[in-house]
Each structure stands twice: as structure tokens, then as C-alpha cells.
Short mmCIF file of C-alpha atoms in Angstrom, two decimals:
data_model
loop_
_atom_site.label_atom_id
_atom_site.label_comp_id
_atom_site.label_asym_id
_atom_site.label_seq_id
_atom_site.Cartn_x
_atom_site.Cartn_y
_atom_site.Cartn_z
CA UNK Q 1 22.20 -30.13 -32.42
CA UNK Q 2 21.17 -32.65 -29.98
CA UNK Q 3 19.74 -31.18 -26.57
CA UNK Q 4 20.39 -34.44 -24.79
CA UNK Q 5 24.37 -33.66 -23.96
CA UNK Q 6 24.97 -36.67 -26.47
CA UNK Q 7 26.79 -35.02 -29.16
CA UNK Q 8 27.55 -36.63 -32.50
CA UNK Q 9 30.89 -36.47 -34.11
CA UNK Q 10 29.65 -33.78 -36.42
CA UNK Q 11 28.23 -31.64 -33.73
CA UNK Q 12 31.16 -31.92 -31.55
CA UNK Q 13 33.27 -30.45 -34.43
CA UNK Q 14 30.67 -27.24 -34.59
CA UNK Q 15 31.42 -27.10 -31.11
CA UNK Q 16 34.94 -27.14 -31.08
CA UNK Q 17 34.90 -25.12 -33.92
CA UNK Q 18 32.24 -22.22 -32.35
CA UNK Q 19 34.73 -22.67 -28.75
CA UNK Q 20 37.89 -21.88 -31.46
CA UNK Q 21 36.02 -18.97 -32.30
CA UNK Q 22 35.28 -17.38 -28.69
CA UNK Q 23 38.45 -18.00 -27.70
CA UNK Q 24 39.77 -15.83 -30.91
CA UNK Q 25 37.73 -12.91 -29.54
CA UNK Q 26 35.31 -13.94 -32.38
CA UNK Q 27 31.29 -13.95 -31.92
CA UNK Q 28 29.14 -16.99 -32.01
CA UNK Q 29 25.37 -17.13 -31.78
CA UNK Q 30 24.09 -20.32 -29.07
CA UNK Q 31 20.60 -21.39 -27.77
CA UNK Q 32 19.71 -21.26 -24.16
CA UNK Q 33 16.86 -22.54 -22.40
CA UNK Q 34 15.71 -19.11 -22.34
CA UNK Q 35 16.51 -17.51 -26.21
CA UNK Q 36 19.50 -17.43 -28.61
CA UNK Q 37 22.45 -16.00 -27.18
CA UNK Q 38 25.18 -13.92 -28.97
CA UNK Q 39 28.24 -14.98 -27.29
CA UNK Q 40 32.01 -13.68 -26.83
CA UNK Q 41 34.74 -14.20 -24.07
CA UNK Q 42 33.39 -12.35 -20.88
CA UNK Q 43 36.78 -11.52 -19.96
CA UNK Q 44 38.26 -9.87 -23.97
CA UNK Q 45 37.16 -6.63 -23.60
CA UNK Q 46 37.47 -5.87 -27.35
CA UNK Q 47 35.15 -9.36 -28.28
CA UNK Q 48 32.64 -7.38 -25.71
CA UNK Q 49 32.55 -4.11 -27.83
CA UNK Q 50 31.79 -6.67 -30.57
CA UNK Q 51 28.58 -7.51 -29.08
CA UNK Q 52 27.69 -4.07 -28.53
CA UNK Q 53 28.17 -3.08 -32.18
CA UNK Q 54 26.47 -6.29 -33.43
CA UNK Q 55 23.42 -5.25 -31.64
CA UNK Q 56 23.48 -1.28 -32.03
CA UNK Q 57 23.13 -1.43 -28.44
CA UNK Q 58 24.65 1.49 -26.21
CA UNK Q 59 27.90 0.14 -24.33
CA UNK Q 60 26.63 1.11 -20.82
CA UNK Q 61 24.21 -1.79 -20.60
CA UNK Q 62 26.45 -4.45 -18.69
CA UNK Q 63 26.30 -7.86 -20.58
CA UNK Q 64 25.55 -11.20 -18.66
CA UNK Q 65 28.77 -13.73 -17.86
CA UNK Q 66 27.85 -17.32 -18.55
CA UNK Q 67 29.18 -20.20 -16.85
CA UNK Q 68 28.87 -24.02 -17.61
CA UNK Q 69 29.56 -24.54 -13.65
CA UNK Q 70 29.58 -23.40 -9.82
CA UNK Q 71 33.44 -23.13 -10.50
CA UNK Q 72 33.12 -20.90 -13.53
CA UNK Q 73 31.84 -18.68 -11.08
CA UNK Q 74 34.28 -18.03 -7.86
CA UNK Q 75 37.31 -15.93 -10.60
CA UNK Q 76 34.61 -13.60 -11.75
CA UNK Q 77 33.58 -12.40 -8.22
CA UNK Q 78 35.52 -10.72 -5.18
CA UNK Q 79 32.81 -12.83 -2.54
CA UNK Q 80 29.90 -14.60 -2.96
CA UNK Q 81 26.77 -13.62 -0.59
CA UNK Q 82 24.85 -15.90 0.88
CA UNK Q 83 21.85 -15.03 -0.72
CA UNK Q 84 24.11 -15.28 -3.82
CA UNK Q 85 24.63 -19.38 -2.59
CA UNK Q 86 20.98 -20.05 -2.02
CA UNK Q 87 19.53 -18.67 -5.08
CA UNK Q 88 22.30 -20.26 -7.38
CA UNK Q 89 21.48 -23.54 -5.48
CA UNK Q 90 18.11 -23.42 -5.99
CA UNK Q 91 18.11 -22.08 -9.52
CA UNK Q 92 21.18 -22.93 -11.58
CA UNK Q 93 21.39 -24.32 -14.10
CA UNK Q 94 18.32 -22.11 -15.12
CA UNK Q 95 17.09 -19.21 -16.10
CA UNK Q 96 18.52 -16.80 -12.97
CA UNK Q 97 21.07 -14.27 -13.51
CA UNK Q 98 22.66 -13.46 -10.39
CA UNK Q 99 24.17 -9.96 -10.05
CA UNK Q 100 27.71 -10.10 -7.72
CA UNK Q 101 30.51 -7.75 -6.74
CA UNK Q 102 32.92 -8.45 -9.46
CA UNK Q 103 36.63 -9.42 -9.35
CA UNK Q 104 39.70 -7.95 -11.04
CA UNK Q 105 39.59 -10.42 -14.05
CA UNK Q 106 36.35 -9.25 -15.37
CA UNK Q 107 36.81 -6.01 -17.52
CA UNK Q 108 34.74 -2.70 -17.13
CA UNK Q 109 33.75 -2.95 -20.82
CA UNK Q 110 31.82 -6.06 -20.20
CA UNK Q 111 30.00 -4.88 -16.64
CA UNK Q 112 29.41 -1.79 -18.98
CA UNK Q 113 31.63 0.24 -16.18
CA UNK Q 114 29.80 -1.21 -13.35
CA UNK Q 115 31.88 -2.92 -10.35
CA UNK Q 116 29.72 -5.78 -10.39
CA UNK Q 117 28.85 -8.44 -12.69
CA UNK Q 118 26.21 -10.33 -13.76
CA UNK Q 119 26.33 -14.26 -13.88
CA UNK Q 120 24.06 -16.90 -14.94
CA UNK Q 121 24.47 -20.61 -15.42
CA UNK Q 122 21.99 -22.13 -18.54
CA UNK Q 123 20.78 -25.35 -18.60
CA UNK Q 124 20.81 -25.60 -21.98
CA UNK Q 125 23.26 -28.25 -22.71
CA UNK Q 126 24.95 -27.34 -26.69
CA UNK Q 127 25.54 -23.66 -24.26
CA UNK Q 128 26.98 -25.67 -21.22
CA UNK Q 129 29.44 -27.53 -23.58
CA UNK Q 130 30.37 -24.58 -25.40
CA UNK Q 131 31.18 -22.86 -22.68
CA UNK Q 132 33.50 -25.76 -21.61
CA UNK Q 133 35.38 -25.92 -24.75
CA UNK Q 134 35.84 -22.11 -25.03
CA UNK Q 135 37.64 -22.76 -21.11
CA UNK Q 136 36.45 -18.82 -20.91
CA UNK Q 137 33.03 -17.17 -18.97
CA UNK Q 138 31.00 -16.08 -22.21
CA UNK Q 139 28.97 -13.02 -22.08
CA UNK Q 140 25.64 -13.67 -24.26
CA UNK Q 141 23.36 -10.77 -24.50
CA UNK Q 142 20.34 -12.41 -27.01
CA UNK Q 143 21.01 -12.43 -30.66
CA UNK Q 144 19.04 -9.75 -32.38
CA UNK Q 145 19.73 -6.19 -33.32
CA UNK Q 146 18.42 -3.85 -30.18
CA UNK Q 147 14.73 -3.19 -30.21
CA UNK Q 148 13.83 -6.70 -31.98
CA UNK Q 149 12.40 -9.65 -30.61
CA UNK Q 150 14.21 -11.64 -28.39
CA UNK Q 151 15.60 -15.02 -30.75
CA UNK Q 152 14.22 -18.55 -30.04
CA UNK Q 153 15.30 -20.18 -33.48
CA UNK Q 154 18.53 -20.17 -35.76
CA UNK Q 155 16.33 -18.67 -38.74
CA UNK Q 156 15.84 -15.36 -36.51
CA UNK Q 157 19.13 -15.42 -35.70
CA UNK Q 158 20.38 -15.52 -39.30
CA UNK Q 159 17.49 -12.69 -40.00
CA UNK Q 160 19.27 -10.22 -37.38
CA UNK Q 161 22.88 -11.12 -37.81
CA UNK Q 162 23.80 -12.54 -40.85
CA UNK Q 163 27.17 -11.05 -42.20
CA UNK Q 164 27.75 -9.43 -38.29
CA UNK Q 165 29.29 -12.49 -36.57
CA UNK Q 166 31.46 -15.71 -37.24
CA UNK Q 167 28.73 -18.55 -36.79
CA UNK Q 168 25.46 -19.64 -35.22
CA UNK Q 169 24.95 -22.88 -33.66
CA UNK Q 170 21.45 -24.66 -34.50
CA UNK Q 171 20.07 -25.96 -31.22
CA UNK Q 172 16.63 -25.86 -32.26
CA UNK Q 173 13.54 -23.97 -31.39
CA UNK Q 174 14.02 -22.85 -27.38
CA UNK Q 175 11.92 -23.06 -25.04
CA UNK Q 176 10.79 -20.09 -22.55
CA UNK Q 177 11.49 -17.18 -24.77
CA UNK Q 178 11.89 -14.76 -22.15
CA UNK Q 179 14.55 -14.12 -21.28
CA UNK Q 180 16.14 -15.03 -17.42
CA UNK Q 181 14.85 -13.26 -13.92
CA UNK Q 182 17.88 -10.94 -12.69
CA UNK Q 183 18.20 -10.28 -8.95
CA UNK Q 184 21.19 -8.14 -7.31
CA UNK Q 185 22.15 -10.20 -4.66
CA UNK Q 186 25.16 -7.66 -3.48
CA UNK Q 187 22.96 -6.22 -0.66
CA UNK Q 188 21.43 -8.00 2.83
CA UNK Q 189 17.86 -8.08 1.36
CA UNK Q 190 18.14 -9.38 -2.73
CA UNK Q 191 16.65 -7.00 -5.53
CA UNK Q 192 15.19 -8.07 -8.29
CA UNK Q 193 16.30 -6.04 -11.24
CA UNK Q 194 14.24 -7.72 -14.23
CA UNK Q 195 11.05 -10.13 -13.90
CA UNK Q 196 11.54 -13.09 -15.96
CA UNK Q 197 10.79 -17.26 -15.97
CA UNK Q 198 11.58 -17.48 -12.03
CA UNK Q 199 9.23 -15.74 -10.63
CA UNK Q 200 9.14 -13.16 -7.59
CA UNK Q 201 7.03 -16.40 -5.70
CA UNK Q 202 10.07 -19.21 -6.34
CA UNK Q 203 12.34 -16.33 -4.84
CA UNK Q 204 10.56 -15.65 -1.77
CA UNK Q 205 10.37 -19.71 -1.26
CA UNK Q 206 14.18 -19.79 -1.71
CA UNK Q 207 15.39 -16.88 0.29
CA UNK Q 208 12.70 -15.23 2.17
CA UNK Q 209 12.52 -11.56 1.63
CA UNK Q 210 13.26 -9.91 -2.18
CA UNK Q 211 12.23 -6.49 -3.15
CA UNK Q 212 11.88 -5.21 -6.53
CA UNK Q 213 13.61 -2.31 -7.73
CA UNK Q 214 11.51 0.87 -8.19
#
């Protein structure tokens, strides 16, 4: 897959064909700047349970919605903070997941019963244009059975998952291999809930004050 945004013909029919798939309730493995990311509609509440049994992983851990733009965002959530604004400014399209009251649309089975939800916005373009053509928010856990390493090529994808989902797109090795920093932004003062590639430094130069949760 090209990483450029310039897609051939061939790559535009994986696309099209991986987007056919998500919007079927279907699972399709993607790279993001961060690791491979096992992808389903956000807002299909059965597609979510999907996830959960691809990974073994318990159905109380909320999964991550992710968005190819700012306007992906405003159906997901019931208001956005203003600490919510300046990180996303500052940091999307990137590695921050940004943790929001959540709206109506998105199901309790993909905030794993929580009434918020997590967003993030990769830069990773193949994951931006997928995204697109699905038209749908995609939660995308990483693609590997719970307990393994996090995925940052096809081949460990394949290795975890083979026979599990409908398809893996080929982006490449990724970059960062960690996977993205997650910071509840729902309160006055923002917490962040997971350290990852931005670090507690960036956040403090974006917003001021962040605390990290105990």
C-alpha cells in the first residue's frame, strides 16, 4: 500500500473492498502510525463483540473510535471541552486518543458500558481513507490476540489472526509501535489515562495543567 495518499488502482480496490467489509459489520486489520489496527464499525454493536472475541479480550475494556476528520468527531460526542479542542488541534492527526462524553449514536458495547468514548484521529493515510470509504467511525483496538505484542507488520498480523477476520490491509512496517497517549479530557483539569508517543511534556505545552491518573 502506498503511505503517500496516492493510491493505485489496485490499492483503491483493497480499499473499497476492506470499507465493503466494515460496513457489513465484518473485521478488517489496517496500519496506523502507531501499530496495526483491527477494525469494525464503532457504531454496530455486534461487529464490536467481534473484536472482543477476535482478541480473547474481556468486553469491559472500551475500544477506541477512529475518525478520518474533525467532523467524524462532533455525532460521537454530546459536547466537546475545550481542552478536548486544544489537544485535538495540536495533536490530530496523531497518535492522541481523546476520551469525551459520548452521544446517543455510539453503543454501550463499544465504550465497553462506559458513557464516554474514546476518539482518535491517525495520520496514517491507507487508515484515513479507509475510514472515508467505510462513511462509519471504526473502532480499532491493535491486531493481536490479548497479551501479545502490539502489531507493526501484516506478517504479525496474519500470525495472530489468520482464519479470525475478513482481511488485512498491507501498509507496511509502522512506525512508533506504541501504541497512542490517552487523556480524559471530560473534566476541568485533563487526565492522562495511558502514557504513550505524546508525551506528558507536549501536553503540558498544549494545555497547561494534566495530571496522571493514580
Amino acid at each position: 500500500m502506498s503511505d503517500e495518499g496516492n493510491f493505485t488502482a489496485k490499492e483503491k480496490k483493497y480499499l473499497e473492498e476492506a470499507a465493503e467489509i466494515l460496513k457489513n459489520g465484518g473485521l478488517v486489520a489496517f496500519p496506523t502510525e502507531t501499530v496495526y489496527g483491527l477494525g469494525a464499525n464503532a457504531l454496530d454493536e455486534k461487529a464490536a463483540r467481534k473484536i472482543y472475541e477476535a482478541k480473547g479480550r474481556p468486553s469491559d475494556n472500551p475500544l477506541i473510535a477512529h475518525v478520518a476528520d474533525f467532523e467524524g468527531l462532533r455525532p460521537l460526542v454530546s459536547r466537546i471541552p475545550e481542552n478536548g479542542i486544544k489537544l485535538a488541534k495540536a495533536f490530530w492527526p496523531g497518535p492522541m486518543t481523546l476520551i469525551f462524553p459520548k452521544s446517543d449514536l455510539v453503543p454501550l458495547g463499544t465504550t465497553g458500558g462506559l458513557d464516554t468514548v474514546a476518539v482518535r484521529m491517525p495520520s496514517d493515510p491507507v487508515a484515513r481513507e479507509l475510514i472515508r470509504l467505510a462513511g462509519v467511525p471504526v473502532a480499532a483496538p491493535s491486531a493481536n490476540t490479548s497479551g501479545r505484542p502490539s502489531p507493526t507488520r501484516a506478517e504479525h498480523v496474519f500470525q495472530d489472526m489468520n482464519g479470525r477476520i475478513e482481511m488485512i490491509l498491507d501498509g507496511g512496517p509502522v512506525g512508533i509501535g506504541v501504541e497512542s497517549t490517552i487523556v480524559d479530557v471530560t473534566e476541568e483539569i485533563p487526565v492522562m489515562l495511558r502514557p504513550g508517543a505524546v508525551t506528558m511534556e507536549m501536553l503540558h505545552e498544549a494545555v497547561g495543567e494534566v495530571r496522571i491518573d493514580p
